PDB file of C-alpha atoms in Angstrom:
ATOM      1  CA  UNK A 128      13.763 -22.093  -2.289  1.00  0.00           C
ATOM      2  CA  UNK A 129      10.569 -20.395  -3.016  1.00  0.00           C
ATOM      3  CA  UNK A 130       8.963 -20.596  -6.320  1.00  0.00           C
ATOM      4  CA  UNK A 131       6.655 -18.112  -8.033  1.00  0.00           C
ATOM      5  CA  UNK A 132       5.118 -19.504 -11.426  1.00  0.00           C
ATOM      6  CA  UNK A 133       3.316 -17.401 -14.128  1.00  0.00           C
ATOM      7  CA  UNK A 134       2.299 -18.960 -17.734  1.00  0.00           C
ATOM      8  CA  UNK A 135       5.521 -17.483 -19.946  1.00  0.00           C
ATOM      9  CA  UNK A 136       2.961 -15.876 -22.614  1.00  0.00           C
ATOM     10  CA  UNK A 137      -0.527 -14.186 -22.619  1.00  0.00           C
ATOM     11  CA  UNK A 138      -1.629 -13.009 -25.823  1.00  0.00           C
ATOM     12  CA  UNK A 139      -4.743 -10.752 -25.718  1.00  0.00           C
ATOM     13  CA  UNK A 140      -6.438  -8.836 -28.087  1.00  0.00           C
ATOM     14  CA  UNK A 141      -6.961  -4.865 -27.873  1.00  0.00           C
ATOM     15  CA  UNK A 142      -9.848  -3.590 -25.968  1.00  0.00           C
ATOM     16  CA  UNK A 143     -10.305  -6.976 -24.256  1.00  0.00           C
ATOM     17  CA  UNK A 144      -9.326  -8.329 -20.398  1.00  0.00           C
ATOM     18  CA  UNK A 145      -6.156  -9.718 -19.742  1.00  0.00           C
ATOM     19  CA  UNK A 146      -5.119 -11.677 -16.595  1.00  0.00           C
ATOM     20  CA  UNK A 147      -1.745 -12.949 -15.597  1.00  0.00           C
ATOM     21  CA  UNK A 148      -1.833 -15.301 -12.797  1.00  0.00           C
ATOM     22  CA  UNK A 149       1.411 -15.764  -9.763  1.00  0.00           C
ATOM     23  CA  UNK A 150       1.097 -18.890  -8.256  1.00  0.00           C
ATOM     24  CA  UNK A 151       3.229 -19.826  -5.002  1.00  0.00           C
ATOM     25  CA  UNK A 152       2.848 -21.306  -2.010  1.00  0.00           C
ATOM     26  CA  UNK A 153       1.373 -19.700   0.560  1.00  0.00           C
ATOM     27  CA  UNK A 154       1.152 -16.699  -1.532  1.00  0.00           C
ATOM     28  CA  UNK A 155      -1.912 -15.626   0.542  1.00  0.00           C
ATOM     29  CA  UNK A 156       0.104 -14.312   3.112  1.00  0.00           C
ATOM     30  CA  UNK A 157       2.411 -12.594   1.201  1.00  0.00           C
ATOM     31  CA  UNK A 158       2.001  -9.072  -0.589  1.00  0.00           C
ATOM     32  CA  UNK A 159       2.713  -9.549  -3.905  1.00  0.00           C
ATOM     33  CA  UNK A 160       4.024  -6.596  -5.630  1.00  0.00           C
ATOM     34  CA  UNK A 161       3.937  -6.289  -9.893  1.00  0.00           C
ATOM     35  CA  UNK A 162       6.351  -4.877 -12.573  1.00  0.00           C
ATOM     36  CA  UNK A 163       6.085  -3.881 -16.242  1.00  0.00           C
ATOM     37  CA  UNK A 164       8.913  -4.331 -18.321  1.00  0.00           C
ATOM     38  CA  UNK A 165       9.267  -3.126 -22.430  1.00  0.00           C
ATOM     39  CA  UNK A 166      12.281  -4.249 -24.366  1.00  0.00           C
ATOM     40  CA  UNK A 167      15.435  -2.115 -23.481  1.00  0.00           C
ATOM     41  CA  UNK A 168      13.578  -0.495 -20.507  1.00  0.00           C
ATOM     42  CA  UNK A 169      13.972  -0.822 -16.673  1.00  0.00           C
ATOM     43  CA  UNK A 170      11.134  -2.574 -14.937  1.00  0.00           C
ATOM     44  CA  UNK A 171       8.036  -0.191 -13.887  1.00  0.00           C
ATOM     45  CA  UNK A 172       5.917  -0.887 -10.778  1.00  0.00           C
ATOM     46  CA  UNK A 173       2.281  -1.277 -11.867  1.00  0.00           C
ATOM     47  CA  UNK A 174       0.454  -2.772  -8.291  1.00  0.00           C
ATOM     48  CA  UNK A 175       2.197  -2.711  -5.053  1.00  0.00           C
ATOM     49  CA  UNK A 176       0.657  -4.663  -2.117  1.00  0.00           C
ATOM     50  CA  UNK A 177      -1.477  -6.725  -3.746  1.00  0.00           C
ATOM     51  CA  UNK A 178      -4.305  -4.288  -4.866  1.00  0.00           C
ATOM     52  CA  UNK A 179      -2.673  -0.808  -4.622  1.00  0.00           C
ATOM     53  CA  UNK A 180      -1.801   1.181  -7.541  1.00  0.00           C
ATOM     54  CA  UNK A 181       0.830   3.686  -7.737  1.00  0.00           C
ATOM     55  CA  UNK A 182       0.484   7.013  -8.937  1.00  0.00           C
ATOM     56  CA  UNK A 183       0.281   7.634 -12.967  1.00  0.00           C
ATOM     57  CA  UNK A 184      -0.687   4.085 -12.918  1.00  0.00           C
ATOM     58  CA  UNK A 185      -3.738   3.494 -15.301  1.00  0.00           C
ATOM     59  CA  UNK A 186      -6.773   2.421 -13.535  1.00  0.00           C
ATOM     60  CA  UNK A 187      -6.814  -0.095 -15.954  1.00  0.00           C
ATOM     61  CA  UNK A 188      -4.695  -1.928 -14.206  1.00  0.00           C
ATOM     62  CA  UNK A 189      -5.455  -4.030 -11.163  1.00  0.00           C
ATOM     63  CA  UNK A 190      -4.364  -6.576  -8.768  1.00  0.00           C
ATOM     64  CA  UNK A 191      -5.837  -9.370  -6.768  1.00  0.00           C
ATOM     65  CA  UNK A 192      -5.246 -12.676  -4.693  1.00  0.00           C
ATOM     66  CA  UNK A 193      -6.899 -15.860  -4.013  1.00  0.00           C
ATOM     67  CA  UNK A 194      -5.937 -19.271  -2.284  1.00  0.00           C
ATOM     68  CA  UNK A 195      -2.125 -19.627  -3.717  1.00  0.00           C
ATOM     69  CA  UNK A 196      -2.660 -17.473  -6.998  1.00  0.00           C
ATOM     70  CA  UNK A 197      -2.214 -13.694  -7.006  1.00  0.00           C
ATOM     71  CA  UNK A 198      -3.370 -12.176 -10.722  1.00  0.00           C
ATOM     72  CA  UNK A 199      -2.822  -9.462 -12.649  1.00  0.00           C
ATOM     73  CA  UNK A 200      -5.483  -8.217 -14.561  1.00  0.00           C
ATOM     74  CA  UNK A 201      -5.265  -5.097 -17.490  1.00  0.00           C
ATOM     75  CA  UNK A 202      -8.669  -4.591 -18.973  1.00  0.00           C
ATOM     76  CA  UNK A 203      -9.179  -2.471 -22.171  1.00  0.00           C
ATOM     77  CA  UNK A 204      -5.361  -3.122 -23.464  1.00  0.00           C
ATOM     78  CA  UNK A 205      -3.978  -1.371 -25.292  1.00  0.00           C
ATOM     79  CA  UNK A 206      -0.959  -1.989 -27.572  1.00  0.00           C
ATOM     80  CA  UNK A 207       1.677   0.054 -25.084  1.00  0.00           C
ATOM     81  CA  UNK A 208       0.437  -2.753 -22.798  1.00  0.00           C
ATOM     82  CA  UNK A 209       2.890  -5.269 -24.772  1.00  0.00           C
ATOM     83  CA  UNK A 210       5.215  -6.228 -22.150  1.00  0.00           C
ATOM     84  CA  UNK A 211       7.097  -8.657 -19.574  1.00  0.00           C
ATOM     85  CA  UNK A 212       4.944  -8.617 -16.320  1.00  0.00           C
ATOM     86  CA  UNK A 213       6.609  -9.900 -13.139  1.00  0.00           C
ATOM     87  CA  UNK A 214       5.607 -10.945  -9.732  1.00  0.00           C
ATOM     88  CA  UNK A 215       7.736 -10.315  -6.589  1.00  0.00           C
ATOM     89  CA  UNK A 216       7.420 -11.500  -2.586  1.00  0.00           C
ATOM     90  CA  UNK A 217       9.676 -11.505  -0.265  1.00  0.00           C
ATOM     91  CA  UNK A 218       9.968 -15.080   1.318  1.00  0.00           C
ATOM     92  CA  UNK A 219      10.339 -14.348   5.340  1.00  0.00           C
ATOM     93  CA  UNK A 220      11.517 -17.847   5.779  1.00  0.00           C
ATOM     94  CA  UNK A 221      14.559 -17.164   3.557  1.00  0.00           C
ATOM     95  CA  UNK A 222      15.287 -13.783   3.704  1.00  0.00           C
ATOM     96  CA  UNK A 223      15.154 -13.559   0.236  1.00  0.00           C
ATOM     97  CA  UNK A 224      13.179 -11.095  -2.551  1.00  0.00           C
ATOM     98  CA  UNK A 225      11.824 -13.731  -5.240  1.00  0.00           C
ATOM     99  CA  UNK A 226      10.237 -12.631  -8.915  1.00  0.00           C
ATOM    100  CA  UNK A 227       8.370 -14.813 -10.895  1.00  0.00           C
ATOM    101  CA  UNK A 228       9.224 -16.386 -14.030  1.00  0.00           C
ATOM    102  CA  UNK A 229       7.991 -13.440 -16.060  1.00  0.00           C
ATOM    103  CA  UNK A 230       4.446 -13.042 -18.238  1.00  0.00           C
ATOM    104  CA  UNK A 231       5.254 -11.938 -21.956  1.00  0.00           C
ATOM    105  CA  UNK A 232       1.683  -9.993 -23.055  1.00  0.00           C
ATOM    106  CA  UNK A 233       0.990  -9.862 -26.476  1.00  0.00           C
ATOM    107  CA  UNK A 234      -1.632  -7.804 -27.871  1.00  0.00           C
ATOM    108  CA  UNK A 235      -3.018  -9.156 -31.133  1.00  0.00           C
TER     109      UNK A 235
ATOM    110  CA  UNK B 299      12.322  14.195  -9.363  1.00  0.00           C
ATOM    111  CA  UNK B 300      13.818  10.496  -8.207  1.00  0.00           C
ATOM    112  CA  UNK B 301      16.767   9.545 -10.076  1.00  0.00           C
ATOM    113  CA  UNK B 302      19.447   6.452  -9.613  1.00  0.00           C
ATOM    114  CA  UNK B 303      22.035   6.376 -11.898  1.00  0.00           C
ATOM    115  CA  UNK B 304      24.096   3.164 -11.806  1.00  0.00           C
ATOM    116  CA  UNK B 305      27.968   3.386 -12.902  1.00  0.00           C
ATOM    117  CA  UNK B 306      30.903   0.580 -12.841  1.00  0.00           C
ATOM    118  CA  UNK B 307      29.536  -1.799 -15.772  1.00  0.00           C
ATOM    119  CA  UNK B 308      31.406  -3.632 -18.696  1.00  0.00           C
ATOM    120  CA  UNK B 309      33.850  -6.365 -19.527  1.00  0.00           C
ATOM    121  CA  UNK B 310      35.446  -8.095 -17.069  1.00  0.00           C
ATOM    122  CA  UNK B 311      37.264 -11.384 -16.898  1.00  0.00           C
ATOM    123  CA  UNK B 312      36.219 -14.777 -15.169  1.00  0.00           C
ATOM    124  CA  UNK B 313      37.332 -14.581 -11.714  1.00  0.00           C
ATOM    125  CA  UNK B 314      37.930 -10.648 -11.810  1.00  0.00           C
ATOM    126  CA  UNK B 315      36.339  -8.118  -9.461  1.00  0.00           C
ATOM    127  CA  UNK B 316      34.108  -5.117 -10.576  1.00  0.00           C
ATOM    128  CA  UNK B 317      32.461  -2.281  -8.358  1.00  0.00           C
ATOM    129  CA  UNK B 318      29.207  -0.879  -9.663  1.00  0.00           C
ATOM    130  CA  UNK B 319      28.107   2.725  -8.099  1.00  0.00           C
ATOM    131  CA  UNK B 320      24.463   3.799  -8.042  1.00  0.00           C
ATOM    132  CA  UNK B 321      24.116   7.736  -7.259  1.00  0.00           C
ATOM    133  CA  UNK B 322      20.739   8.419  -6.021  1.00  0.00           C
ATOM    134  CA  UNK B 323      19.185  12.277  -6.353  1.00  0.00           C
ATOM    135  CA  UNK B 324      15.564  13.327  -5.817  1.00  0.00           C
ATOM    136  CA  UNK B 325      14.267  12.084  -2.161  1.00  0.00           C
ATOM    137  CA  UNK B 326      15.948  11.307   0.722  1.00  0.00           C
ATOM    138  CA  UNK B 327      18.369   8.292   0.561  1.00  0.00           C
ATOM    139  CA  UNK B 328      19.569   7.751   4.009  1.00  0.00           C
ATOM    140  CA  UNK B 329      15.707   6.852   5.286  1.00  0.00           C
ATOM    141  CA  UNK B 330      15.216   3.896   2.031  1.00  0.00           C
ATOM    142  CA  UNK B 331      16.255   0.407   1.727  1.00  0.00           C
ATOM    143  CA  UNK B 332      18.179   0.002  -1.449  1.00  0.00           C
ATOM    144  CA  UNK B 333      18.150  -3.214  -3.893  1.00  0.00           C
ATOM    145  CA  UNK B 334      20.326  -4.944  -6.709  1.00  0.00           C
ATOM    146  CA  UNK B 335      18.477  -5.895  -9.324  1.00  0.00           C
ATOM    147  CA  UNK B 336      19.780  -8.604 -12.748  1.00  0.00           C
ATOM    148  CA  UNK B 337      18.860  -9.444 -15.732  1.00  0.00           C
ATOM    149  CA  UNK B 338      21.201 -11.952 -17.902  1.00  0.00           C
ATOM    150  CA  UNK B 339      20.498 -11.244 -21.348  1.00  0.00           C
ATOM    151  CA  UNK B 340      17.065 -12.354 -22.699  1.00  0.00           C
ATOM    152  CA  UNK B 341      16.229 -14.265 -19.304  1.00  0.00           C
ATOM    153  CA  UNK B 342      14.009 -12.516 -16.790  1.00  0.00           C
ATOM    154  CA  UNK B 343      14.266 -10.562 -13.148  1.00  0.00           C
ATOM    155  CA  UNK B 344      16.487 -11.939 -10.702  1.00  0.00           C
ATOM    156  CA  UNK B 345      16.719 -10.178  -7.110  1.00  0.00           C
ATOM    157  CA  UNK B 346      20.360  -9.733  -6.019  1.00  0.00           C
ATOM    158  CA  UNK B 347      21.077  -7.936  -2.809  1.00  0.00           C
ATOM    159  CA  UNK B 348      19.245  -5.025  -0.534  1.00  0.00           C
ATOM    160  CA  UNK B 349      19.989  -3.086   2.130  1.00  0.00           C
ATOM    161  CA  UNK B 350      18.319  -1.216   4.917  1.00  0.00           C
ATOM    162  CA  UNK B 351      18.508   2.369   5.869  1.00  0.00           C
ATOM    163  CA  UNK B 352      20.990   2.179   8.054  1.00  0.00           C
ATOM    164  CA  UNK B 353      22.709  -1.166   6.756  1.00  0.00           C
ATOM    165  CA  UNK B 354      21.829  -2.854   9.552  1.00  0.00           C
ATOM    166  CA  UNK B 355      20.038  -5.438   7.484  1.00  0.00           C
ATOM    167  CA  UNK B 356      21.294  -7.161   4.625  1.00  0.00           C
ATOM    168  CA  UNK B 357      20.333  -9.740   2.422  1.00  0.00           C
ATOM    169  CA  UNK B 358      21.582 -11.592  -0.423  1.00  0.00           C
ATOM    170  CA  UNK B 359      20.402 -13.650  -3.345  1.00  0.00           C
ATOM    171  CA  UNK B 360      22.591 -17.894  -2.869  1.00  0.00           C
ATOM    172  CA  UNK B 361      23.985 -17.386  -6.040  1.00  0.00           C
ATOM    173  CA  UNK B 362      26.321 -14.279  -5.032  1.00  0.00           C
ATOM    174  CA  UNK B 363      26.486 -14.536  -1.211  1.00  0.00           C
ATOM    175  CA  UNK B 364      30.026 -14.359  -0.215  1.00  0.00           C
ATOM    176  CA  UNK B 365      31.191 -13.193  -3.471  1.00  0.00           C
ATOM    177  CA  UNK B 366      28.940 -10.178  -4.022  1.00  0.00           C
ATOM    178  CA  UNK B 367      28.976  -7.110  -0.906  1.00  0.00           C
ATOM    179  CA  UNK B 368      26.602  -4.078  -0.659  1.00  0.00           C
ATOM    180  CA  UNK B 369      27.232  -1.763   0.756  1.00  0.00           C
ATOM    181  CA  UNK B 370      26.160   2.194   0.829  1.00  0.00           C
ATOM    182  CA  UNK B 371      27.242   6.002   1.907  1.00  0.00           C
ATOM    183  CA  UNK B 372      24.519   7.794   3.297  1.00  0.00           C
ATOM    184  CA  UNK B 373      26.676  11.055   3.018  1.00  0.00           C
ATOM    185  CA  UNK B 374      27.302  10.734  -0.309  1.00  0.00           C
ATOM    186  CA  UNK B 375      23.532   9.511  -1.733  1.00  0.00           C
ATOM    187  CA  UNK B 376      25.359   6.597  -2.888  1.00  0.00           C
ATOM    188  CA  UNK B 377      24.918   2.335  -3.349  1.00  0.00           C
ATOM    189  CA  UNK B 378      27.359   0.094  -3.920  1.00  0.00           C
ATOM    190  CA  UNK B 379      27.937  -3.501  -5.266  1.00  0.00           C
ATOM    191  CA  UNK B 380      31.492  -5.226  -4.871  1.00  0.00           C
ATOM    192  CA  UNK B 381      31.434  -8.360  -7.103  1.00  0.00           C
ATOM    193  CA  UNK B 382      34.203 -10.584  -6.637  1.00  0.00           C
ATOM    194  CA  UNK B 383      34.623 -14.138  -8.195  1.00  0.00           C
ATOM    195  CA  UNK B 384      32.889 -13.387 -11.318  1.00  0.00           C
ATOM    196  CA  UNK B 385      31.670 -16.185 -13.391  1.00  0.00           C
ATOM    197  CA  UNK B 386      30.232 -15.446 -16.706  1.00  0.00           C
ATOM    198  CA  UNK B 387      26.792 -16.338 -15.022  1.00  0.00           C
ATOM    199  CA  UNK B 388      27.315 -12.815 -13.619  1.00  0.00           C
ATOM    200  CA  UNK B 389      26.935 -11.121 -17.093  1.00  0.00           C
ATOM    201  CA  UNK B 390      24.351  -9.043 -17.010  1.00  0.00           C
ATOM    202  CA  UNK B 391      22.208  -5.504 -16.673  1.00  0.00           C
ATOM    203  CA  UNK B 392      22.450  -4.578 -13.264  1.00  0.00           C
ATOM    204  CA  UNK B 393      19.587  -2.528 -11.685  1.00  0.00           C
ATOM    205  CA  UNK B 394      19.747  -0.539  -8.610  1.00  0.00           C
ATOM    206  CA  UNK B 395      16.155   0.047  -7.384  1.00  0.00           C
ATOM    207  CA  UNK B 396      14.750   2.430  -4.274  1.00  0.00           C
ATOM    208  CA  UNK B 397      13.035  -0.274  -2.082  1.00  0.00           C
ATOM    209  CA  UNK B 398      10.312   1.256   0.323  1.00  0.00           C
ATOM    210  CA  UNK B 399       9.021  -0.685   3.328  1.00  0.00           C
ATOM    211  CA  UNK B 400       5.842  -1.034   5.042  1.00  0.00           C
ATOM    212  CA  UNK B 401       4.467  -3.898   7.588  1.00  0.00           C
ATOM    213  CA  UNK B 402       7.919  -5.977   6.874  1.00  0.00           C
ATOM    214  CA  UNK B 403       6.956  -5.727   3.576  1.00  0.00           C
ATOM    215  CA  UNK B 404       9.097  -3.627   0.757  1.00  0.00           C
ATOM    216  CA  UNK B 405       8.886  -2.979  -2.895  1.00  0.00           C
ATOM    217  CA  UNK B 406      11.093  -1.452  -5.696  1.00  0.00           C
ATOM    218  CA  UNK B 407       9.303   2.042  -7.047  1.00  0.00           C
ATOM    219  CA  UNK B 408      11.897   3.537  -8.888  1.00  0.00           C
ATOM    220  CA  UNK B 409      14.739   1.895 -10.712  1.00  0.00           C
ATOM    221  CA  UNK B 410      17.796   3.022 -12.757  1.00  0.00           C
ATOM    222  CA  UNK B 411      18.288   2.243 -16.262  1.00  0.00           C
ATOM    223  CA  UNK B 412      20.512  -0.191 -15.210  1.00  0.00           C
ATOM    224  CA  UNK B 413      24.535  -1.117 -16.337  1.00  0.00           C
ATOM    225  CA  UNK B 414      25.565  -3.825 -18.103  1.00  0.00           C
ATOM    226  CA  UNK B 415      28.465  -6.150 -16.608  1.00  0.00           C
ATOM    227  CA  UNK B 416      29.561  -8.688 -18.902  1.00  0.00           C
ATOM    228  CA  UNK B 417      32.051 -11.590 -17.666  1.00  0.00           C
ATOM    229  CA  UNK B 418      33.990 -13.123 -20.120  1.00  0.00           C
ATOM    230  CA  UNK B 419      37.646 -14.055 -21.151  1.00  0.00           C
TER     231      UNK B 419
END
């Protein structure tokens, strides 16, 4: 079954860059879609189709891809950035949705 | 404003059968694909179950095929989950999530808060 793999922690401190990477195979012809999840909460989509950010979405964040590693990148965080950031596909050859392991950001 | 509201949740026994509802208001549900979402209990995302438009495509996650069936009533704004078989790997929150496609390519933009199933005897 496909496998999407992000590091299980990024910790970050505020006003600084962080990037979450999605590694998978393949994963460069796949759109890779992103969610934010706080404690308690449902999951939020932050980037949908690689790059493309939905409306009320801070332009702080951002999305990109290269080779087998899509990443997530927040710049300026800010501590209402602390979350659980996932990565989704959908695998064609399985007909299945897959999310990543999860990212949990910490902001020092 | 879109809102899903999932129903059917709580404690059911190993082996026993639960139907979760999710009532959808705010945009029109007969022209999205619909998706089950999980999360066990401080573990992370796992996809479930969709369904097209028209339910003429459906998927499903190994771990529930042939125990789990979605289904959906266009008429009534309305997605189901039968669960069947439940094992207490089934406990739960269970998110319903609108699921738009583009270029064979969906994602989930708005979610309920979710409803938690818990298997256990």
């Amino acid at each position: 079954s496909y496998v999407l793999t992000q590091p299980p922690s990024v910790s970050v401190a505020p006003g600084k860059t962080a990037r979450i990477t999605c590694g998978g195979n393949n994963i460069g012809s796949k759109s890779v879609h992103w969610y934010q999840q706080t404690p308690g909460q449902a999951p939020v989509l932050v980037i949908h189709y690689d790059v493309d950010r939905p409306s009320g979405i801070p332009e702080r964040f951002s999305g990109s891809k290269s080779g087998n590693t899509a990443t997530l990148t927040i710049s300026r965080v800010e501590a209402g950035d602390e979350a659980d950031y996932y990565c989704q596909v959908w695998d064609s050859s399985s007909d299945h949705y897959v999310f990543g392991t999860g990212t949990k950001v910490t902001v020092l | 404003e879109v809102q899903l509201v999932e129903s059917g949740g709580g404690l059911v026994k190993p082996g026993g059968s639960l139907r979760l509802s999710c009532a959808a208001s705010g945009f029109t549900f007969s022209s999205h694909s619909m998706t089950w979402v999980r999360q066990a209990p401080g573990k992370g995302l796992e996809w479930v179950s969709s369904i097209s438009s028209r339910s003429t495509y459906i998927y499903y996650a190994d771990s529930v095929r042939g125990r789990f069936t979605i289904s959906r009533d266009n008429a009534k704004d309305s997605l189901f989950l039968q669960m069947n078989s439940l094992r207490a790997e089934d406990t739960a929150v269970y998110y319903c999530a609108r699921k738009p496609c583009s270029g064979g390519s969906c994602y989930d933009d708005y979610w309920g808060q979710g409803t938690l199933v818990t298997v256990s005897s």
